Coordinates of C-alpha atoms and ligand atoms in Angstrom, one line a residue:
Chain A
X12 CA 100.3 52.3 99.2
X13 CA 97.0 53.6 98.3
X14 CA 94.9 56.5 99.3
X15 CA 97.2 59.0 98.5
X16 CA 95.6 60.0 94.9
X17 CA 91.6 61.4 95.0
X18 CA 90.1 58.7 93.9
X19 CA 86.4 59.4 94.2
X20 CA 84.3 59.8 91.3
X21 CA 84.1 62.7 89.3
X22 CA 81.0 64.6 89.2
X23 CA 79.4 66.9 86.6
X24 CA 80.0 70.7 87.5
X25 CA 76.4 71.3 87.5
X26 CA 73.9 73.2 89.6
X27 CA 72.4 69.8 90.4
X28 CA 75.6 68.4 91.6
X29 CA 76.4 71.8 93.6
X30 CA 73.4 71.9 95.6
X31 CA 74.3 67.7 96.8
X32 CA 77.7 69.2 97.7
X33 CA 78.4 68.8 102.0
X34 CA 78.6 71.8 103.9
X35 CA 81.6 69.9 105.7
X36 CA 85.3 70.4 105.4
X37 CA 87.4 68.7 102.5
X38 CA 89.9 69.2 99.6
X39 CA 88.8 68.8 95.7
X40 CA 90.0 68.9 92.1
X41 CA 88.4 70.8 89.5
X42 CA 89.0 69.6 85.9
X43 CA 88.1 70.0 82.4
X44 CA 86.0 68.0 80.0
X45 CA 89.3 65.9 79.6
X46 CA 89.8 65.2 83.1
X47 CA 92.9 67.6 83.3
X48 CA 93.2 68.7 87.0
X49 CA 92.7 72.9 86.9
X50 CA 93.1 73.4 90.1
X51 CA 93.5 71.8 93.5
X52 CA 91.7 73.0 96.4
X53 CA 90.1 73.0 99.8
X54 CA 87.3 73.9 102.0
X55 CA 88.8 75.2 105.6
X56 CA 87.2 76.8 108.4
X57 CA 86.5 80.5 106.5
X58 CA 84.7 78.8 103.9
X59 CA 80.7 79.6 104.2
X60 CA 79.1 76.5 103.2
X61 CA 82.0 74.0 103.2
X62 CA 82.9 72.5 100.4
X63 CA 79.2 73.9 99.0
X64 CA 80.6 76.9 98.2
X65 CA 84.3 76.5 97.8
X66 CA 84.0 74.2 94.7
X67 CA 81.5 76.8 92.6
X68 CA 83.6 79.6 93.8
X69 CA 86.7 77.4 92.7
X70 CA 85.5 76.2 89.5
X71 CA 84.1 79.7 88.7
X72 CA 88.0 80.9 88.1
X73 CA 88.2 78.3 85.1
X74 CA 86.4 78.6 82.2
X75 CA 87.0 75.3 81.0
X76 CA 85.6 73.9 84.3
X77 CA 83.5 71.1 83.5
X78 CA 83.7 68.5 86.5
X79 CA 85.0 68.2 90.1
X80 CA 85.9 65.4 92.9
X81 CA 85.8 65.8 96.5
X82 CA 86.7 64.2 99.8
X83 CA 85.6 65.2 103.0
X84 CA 88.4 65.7 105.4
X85 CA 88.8 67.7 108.4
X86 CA 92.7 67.5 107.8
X87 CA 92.2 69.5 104.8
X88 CA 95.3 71.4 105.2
X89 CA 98.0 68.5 105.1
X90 CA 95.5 66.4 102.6
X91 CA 95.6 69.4 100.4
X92 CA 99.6 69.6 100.7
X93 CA 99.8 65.9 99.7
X94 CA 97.5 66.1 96.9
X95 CA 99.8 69.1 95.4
X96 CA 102.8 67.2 95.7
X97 CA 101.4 64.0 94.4
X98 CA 100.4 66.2 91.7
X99 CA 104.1 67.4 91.1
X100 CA 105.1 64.1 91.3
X101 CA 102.8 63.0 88.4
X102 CA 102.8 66.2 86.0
X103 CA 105.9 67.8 87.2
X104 CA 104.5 71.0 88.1
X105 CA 101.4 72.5 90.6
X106 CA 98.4 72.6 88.2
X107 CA 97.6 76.4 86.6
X108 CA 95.4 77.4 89.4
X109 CA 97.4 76.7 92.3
X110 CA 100.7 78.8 90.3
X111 CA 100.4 81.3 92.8
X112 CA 101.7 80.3 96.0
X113 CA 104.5 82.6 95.7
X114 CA 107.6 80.8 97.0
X115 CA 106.2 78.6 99.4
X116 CA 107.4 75.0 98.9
X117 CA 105.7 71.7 97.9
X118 CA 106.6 68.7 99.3
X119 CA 108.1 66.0 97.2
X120 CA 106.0 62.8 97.7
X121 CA 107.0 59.5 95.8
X122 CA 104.0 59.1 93.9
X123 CA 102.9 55.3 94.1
X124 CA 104.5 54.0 90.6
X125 CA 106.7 56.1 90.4
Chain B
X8 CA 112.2 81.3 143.6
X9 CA 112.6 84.7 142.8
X10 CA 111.0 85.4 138.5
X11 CA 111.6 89.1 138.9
X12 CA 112.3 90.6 135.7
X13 CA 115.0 92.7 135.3
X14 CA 114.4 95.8 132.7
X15 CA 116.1 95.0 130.0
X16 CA 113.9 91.2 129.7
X17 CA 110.6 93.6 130.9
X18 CA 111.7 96.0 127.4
X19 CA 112.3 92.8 125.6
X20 CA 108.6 91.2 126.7
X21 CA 107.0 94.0 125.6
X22 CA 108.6 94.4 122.4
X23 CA 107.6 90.7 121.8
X24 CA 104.1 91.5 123.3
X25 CA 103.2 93.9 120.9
X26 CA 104.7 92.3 118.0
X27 CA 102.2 89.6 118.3
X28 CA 99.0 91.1 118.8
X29 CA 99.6 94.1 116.1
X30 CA 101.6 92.3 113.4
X31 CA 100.5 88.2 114.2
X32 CA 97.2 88.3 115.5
X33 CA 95.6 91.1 112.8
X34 CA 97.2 88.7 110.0
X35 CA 95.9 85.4 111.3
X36 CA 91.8 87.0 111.2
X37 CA 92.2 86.0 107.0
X38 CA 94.5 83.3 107.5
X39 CA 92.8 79.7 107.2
X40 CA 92.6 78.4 110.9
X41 CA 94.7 75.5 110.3
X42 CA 97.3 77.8 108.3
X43 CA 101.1 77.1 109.5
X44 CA 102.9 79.7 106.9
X45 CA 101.8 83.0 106.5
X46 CA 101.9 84.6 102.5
X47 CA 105.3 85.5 101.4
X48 CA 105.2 88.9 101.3
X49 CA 103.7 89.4 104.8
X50 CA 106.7 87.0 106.0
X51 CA 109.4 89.2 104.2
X52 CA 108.2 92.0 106.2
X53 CA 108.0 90.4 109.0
X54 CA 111.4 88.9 109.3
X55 CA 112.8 92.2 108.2
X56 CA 111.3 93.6 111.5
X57 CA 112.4 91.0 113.7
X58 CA 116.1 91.3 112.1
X59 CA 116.0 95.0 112.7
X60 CA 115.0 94.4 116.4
X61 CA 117.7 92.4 116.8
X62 CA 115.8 89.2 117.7
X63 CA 116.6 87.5 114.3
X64 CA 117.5 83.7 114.7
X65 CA 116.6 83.8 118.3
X66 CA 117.8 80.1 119.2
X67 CA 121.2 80.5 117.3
X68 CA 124.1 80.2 120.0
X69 CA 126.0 83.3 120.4
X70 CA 129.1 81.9 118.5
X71 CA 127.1 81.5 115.6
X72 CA 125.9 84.6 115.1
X73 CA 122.5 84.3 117.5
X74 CA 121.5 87.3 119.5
X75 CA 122.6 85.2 123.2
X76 CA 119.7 85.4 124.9
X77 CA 119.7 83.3 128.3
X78 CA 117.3 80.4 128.5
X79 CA 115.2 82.1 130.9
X80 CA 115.0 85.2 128.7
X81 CA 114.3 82.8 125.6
X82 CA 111.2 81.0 127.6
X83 CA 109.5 83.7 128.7
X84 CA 109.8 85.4 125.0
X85 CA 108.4 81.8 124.2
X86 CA 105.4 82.5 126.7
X87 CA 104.5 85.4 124.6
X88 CA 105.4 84.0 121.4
X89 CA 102.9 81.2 121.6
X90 CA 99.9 83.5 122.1
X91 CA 98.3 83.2 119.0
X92 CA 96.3 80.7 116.7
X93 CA 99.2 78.7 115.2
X94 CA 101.4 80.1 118.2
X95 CA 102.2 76.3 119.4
X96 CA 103.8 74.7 116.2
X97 CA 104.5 77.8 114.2
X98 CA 105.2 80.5 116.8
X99 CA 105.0 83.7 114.9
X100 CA 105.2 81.7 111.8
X101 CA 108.5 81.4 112.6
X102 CA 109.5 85.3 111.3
X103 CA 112.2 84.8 114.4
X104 CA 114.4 82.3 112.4
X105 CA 115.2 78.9 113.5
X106 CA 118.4 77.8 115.0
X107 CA 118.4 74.1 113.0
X108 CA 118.5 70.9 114.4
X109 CA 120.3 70.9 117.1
X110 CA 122.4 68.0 116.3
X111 CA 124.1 70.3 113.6
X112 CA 126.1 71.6 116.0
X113 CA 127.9 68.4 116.7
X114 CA 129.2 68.1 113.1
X115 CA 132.3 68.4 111.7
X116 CA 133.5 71.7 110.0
X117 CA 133.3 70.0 106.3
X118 CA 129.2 68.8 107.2
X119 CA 128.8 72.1 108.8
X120 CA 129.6 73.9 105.5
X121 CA 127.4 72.0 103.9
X122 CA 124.4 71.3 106.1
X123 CA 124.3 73.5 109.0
X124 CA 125.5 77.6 107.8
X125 CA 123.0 76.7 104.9
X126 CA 120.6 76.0 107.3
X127 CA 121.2 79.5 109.4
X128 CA 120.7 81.3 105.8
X129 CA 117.8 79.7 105.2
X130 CA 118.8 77.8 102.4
X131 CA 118.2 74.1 103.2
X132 CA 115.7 72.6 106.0
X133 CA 116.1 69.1 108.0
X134 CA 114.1 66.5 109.2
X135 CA 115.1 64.6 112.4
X136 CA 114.2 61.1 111.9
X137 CA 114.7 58.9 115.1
X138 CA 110.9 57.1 115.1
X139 CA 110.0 53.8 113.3
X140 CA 107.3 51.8 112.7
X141 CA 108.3 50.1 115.3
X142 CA 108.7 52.5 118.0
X143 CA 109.5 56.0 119.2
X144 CA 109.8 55.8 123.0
X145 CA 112.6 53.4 123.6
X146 CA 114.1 53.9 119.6
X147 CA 117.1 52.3 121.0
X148 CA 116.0 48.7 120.6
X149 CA 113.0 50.0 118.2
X150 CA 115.3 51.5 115.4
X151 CA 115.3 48.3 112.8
X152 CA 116.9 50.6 110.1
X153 CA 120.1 48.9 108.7
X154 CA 123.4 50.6 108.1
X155 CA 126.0 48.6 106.6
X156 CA 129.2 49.8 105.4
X157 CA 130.2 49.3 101.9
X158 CA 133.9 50.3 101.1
X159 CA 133.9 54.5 102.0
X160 CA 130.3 54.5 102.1
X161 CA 127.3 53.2 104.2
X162 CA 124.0 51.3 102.8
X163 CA 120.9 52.2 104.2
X164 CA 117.5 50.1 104.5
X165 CA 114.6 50.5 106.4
X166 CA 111.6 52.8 107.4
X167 CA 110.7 55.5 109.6
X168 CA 107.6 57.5 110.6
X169 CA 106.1 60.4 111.9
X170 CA 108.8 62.4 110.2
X171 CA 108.1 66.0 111.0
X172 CA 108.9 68.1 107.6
X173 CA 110.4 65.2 105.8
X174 CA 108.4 66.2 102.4
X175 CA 110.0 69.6 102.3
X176 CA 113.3 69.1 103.4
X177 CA 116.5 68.9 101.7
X178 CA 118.1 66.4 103.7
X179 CA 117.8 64.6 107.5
X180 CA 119.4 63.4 110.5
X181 CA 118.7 59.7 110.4
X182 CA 119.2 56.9 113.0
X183 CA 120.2 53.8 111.6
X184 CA 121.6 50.2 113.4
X185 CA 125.4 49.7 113.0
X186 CA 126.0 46.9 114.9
X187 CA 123.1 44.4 116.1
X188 CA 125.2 43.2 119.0
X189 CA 125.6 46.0 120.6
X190 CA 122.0 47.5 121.3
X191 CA 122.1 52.0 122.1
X192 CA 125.6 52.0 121.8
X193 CA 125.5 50.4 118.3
X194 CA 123.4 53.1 116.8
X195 CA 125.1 55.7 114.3
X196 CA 123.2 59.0 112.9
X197 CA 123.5 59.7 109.6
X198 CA 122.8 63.2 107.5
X199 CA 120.8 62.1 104.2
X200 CA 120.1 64.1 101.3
X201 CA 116.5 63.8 100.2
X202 CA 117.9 63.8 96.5
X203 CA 119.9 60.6 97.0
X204 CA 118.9 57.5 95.1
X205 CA 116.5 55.3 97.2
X206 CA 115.1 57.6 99.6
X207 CA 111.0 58.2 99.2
X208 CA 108.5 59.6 100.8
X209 CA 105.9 57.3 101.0
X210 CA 103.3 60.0 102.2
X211 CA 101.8 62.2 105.1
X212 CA 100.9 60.7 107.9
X213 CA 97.5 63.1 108.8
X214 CA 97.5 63.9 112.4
X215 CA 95.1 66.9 114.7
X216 CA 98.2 69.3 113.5
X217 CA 98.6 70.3 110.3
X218 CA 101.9 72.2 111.2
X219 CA 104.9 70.8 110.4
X220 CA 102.7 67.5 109.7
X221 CA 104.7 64.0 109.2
X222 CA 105.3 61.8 107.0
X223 CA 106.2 58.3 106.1
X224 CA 110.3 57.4 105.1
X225 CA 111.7 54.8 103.0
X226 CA 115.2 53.9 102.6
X227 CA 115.8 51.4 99.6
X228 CA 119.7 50.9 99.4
X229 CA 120.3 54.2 100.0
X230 CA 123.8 55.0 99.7
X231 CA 125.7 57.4 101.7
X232 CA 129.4 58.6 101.8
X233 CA 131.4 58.0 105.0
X234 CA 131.7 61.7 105.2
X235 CA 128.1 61.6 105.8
X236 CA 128.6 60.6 109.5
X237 CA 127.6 62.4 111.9
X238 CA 129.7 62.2 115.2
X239 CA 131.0 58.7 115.7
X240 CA 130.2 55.6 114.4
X241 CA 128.1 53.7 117.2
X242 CA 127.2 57.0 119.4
X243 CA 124.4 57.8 117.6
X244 CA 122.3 57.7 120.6
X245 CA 124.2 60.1 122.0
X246 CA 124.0 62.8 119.8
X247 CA 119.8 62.1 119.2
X248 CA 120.0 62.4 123.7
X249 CA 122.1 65.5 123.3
X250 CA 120.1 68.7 123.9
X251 CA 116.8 66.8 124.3
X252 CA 116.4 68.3 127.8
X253 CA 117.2 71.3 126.5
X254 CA 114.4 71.4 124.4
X255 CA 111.5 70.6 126.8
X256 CA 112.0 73.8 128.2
X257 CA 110.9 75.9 125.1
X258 CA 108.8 73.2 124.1
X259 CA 106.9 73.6 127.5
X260 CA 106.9 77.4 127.6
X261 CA 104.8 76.9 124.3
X262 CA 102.3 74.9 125.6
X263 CA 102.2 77.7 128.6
X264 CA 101.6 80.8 126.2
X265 CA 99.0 79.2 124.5
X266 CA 97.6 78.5 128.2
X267 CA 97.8 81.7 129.0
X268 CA 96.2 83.2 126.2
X269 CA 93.0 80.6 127.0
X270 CA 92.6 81.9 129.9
X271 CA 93.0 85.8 128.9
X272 CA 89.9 84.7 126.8
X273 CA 87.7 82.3 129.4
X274 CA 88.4 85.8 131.8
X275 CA 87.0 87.9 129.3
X276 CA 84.0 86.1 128.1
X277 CA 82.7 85.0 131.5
X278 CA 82.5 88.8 132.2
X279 CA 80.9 89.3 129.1
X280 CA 78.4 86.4 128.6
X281 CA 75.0 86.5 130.6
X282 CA 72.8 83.2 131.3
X283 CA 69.8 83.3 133.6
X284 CA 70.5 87.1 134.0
X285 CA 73.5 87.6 135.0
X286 CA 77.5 87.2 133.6
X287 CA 79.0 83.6 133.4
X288 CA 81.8 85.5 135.6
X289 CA 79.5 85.3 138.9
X290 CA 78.8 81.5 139.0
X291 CA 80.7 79.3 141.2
X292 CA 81.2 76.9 138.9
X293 CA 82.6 79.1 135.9
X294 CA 84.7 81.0 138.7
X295 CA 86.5 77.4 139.8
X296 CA 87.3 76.9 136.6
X297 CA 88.7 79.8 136.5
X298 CA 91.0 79.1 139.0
X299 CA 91.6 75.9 138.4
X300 CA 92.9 77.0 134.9
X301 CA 95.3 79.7 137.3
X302 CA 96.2 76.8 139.4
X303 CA 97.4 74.8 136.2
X304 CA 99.0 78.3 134.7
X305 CA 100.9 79.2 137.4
X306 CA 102.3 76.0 138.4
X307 CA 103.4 75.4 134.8
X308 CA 105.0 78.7 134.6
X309 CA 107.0 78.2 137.6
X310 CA 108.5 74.9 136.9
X311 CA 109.3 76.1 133.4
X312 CA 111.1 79.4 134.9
X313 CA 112.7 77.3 137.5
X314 CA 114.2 74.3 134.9
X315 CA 115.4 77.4 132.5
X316 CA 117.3 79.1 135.7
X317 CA 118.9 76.1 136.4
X318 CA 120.3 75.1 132.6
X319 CA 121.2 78.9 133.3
X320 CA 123.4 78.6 136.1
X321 CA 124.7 75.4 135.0
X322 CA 123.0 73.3 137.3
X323 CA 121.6 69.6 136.6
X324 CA 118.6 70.2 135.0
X325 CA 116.9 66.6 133.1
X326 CA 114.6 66.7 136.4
X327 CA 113.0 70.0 135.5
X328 CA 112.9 70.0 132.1
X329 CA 111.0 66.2 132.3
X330 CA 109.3 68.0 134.9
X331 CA 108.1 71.1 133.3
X332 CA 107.5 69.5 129.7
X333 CA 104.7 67.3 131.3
X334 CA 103.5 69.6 133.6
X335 CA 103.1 72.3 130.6
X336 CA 101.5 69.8 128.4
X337 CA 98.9 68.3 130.7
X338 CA 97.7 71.4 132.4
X339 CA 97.8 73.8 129.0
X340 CA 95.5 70.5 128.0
X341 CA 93.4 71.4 131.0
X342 CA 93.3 75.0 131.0
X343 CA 92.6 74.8 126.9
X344 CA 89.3 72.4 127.5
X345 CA 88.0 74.7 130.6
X346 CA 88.1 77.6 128.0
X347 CA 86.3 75.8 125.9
X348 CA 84.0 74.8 128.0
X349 CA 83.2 78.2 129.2
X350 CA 82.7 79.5 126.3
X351 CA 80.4 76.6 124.7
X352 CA 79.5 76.1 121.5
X353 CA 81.7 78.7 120.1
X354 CA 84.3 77.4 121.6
X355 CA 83.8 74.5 119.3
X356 CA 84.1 76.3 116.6
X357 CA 87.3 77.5 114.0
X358 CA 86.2 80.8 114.4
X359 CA 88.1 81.0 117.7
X360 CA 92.0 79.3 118.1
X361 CA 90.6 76.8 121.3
X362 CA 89.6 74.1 118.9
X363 CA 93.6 74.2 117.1
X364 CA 95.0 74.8 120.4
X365 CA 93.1 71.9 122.1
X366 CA 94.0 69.3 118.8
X367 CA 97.7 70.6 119.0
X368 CA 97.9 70.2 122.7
X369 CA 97.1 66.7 122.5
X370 CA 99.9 66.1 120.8
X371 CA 102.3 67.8 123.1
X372 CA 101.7 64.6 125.6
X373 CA 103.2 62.4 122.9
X374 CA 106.2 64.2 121.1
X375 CA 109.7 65.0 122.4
X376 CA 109.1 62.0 124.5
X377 CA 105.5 61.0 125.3
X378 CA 104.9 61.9 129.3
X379 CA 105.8 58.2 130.7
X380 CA 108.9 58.7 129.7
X381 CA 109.0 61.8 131.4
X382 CA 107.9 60.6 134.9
X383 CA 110.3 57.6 133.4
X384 CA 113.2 59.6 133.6
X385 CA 112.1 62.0 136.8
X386 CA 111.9 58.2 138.9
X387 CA 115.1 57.1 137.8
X388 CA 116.7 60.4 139.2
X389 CA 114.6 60.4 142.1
X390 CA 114.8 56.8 143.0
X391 CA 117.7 56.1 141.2
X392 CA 118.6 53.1 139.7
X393 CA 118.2 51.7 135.4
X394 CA 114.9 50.9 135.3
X395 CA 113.2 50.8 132.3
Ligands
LIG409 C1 102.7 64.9 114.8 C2 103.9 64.1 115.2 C3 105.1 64.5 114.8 C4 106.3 63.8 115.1 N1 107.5 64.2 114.6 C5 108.6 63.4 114.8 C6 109.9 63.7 114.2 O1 110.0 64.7 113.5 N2 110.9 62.8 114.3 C7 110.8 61.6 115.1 O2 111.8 60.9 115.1 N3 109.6 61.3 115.7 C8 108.5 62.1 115.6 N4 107.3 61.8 116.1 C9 107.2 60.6 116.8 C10 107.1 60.7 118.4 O3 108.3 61.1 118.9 C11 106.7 59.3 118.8 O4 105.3 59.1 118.5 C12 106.9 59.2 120.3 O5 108.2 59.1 120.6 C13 106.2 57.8 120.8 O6 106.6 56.8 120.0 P1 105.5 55.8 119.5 O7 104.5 56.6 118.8 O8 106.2 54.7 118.7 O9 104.8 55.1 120.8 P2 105.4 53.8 121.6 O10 106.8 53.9 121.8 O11 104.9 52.6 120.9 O12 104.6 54.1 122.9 C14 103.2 54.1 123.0 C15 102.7 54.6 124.3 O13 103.1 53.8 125.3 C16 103.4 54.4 126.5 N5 104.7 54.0 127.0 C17 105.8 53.7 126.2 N6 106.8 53.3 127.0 C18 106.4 53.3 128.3 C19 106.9 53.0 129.6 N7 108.2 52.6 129.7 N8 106.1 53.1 130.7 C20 104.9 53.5 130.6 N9 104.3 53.8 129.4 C21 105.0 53.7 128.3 C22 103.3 55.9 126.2 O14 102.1 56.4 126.6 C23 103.4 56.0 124.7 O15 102.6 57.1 124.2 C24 106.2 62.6 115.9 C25 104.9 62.2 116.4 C26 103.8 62.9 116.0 C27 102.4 62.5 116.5

């Protein structure tokens, strides 16, 4: 099964990069220089600019932010469920930006490989 | 028919009123417009309220604790209810409590210890998985999913799809073939924990909801005790039939409060919105969609009210409740697109709840039986006769 995982390429968290970014709708990681996900995120319909401004406001809660992925999606809600749970599903646990959802559940997907 | 409301339901409607626009609605202007589960905190509070009105667990039969309120009562709550962005799939983010599956109630004391009082408490959730790969309108010569007994237990192989919840649950009802020979009468349900070796979830199936959203199931040799039976072996179909009628009614009286609530705002910005000089609310052509959009309310209302009297009073009711559930679907559809069309380009937007209303909506002609089923099942009582 594939499709599940973001697999676009990663992109320098840069202004120059920033200002390419859609003003549409989508899900994205933010990582470090090591490719370790941060945090897992999405742009929904409050967000100004899409995902524009929801990756720079994202990436501006890590300090060790140094590059980011995106897909467009206008199921961003349900993508961004899956990506968490593939995410548990690969690391065991949500990544540190995305510890605060409180009690609400994540799915358990079986990660392809797994 | 006479709908008039007694005082007790008027008290209860307007309780149910006000809950939604000054607890729901305020919450839902930070919420993200496709959001189905509201923070925890706010939900605590929430179903602390609903517990202390008494309305807790709303769908819970009497003898299990529920508050026993009549189906009428119940769909006309459900009118209200659904008055709100995510008020189709998640009406009041569920803060009323869920009754379960309803197939719980057919098990036996042991699987109701251990699937459905955990359930009432809030402790475990289900999936109900009857649809395949293969098909989810006739799923009794669709379901290719293999049971085969093995000593005490059963072995289970196959897929399913468009699982509603599956990723978050703690176990399901599942469908499987028992006996190849013997086509809906040799179908047995099973309850599967999602922790037992061989079951997966493949991944979400993305849909216009984001509520409740599917997923894909795999069964690899999936072994589960004999106790693990639900009902009788071969009357599976049964027990996925039983209460399915039931459900349209509810499941109608959704799509009619989200209807209504469309049409509260078409009203309201026709008299509001001025084009060539004057309001939207004095052209003829924004007025007959007004009515059209009362035409398609009131007529869905009606039947709704009418199929929940009858279940009521004990009469045959599979005729309504087909009725009424495509009625509800395809006029709420209607009603939904005229508002949007009044209101033009911001009615395309996520700033208002059309757009998630209209997205949901569709789906409404498609689940709990898509509608040709339901006129399906309305010719076979009016004509009579097994056709298929
Ligand atoms: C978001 C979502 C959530 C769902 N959740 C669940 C769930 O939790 N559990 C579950 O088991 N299923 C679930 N379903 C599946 C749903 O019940 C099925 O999609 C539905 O029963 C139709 O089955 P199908 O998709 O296989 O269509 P098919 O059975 O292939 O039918 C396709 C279409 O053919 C037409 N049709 C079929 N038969 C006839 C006929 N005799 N005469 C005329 N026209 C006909 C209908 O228009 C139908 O829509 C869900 C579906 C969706 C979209």
């Amino acid at each position: 099964m594939t499709g599940i995982r973001l697999t676009k390429p990663w992109r320098d968290l840069d202004e120059v990069e920033v200002a390419l970014l859609p003003g549409q709708l989508g899900v994205f990681e933010i990582a470090d220089e090591e490719g370790s996900t941060l945090e897992l995120g999405f742009a929904g319909g409050h967000s100004r600019f899409g995902l524009r401004s929801a990756i720079p406001d994202a990436a501006a809660r890590h300090e060790q932010a140094a590059r980011f992925r995106y897909e467009v999606t206008m199921q961003y809600w349900s993508r961004f469920e899956e990506l968490l749970a593939v995410h548990v599903a690969d690391h065991g646990e949500v990544p540190a930006g995305n510890a605060d959802r409180g009690d609400r559940r994540i799915g358990r997907i079986a990660a392809p490989g797994s | 028919m006479d709908f008039e409301l007694s005082t007790e339901q008027k008290l209860i409607l307007e309780t149910v009123r006000r809950f939604v626009r000054e607890e729901i609605a305020p919450l839902e202007a930070d919420l993200d417009p496709d959001a189905s589960e509201l923070p925890p905190h706010h939900r605590e509070r929430l179903v602390a309220m609903t517990k202390e009105l008494g309305f807790y667990g709303l769908d819970i039969p009497e003898e299990y604790g529920g508050p026993g309120i009549d189906l009428t009562t119940r769909t006309l709550m459900a009118f209200e209810m659904a008055q709100h962005r995510a008020g189709l799939y998640a009406p009041c983010y569920g803060v009323f409590g869920g009754a379960g599956l309803a197939q719980l109630y057919e098990a036996d004391d042991d699987q109701k210890e251990r699937y459905l009082y955990p359930v009432l408490r809030g402790e475990k959730r289900g999936f109900f998985a009857l649809t395949e790969p293969s098909g989810g309108s006739d799923p009794a010569r669709a379901i290719r999913t293999t049971a085969v007994r093995d000593g005490d237990d059963w072995i289970i192989d196959g897929e399913k799809t468009f699982i509603s919840g599956a990723d978050k649950a703690d176990f399901g009802i599942v469908f499987a073939r028992t006996d190849p020979e013997l086509g809906r009468k040799g179908i047995t349900c099973f309850l599967v924990d999602t922790d037992m070796p061989g079951f997966r979830v493949r991944r979400i199936v993305h849909t216009l909801r984001s509520t409740h959203y599917a997923a894909e199931l795999e069964f690899n040799r999936v072994r589960v005790p004999g106790r693990n039976v639900l009902g009788e072996v071969n009357q599976g179909f049964a027990i996925a039939n039983d209460r399915l009628s039931r459900n349209r009614i509810p499941y109608a009286a959704g799509c009619v409060g989200v209807a209504l609530k469309a049409q509260e705002m078409a009203i309201a910005y026709a008299k509001t919105r001025k084009t060539f000089g004057d309001y939207l609310s004095t052209r003829q052509a924004v007025q007959w969609m007004i009515v059209d959009n009362e035409i398609d309310l009131r007529t869905a209302r009606a039947l709704t009210l009418e199929a929940a009297a009858r279940a009521d009073a004990g009469k045959p009711f599979r005729t309504e409740a087909a009725i009424c559930k495509l009625v509800a679907s395809e006029g709420a559809s209607r009603v939904v697109d005229r508002a949007m069309q009044i209101h033009g380009g911001y009615g395309m937007t996520k700033d208002l709840p059309l757009e998630r209303w209209y997205r949901e909506l569709r789906i409404r002609r498609v689940g709990e039986g898509p509608n040709e089923i339901q006129r399906l099942i309305v010719a076979r009582d009016v004509i009579g006769g097994s056709f298929h």
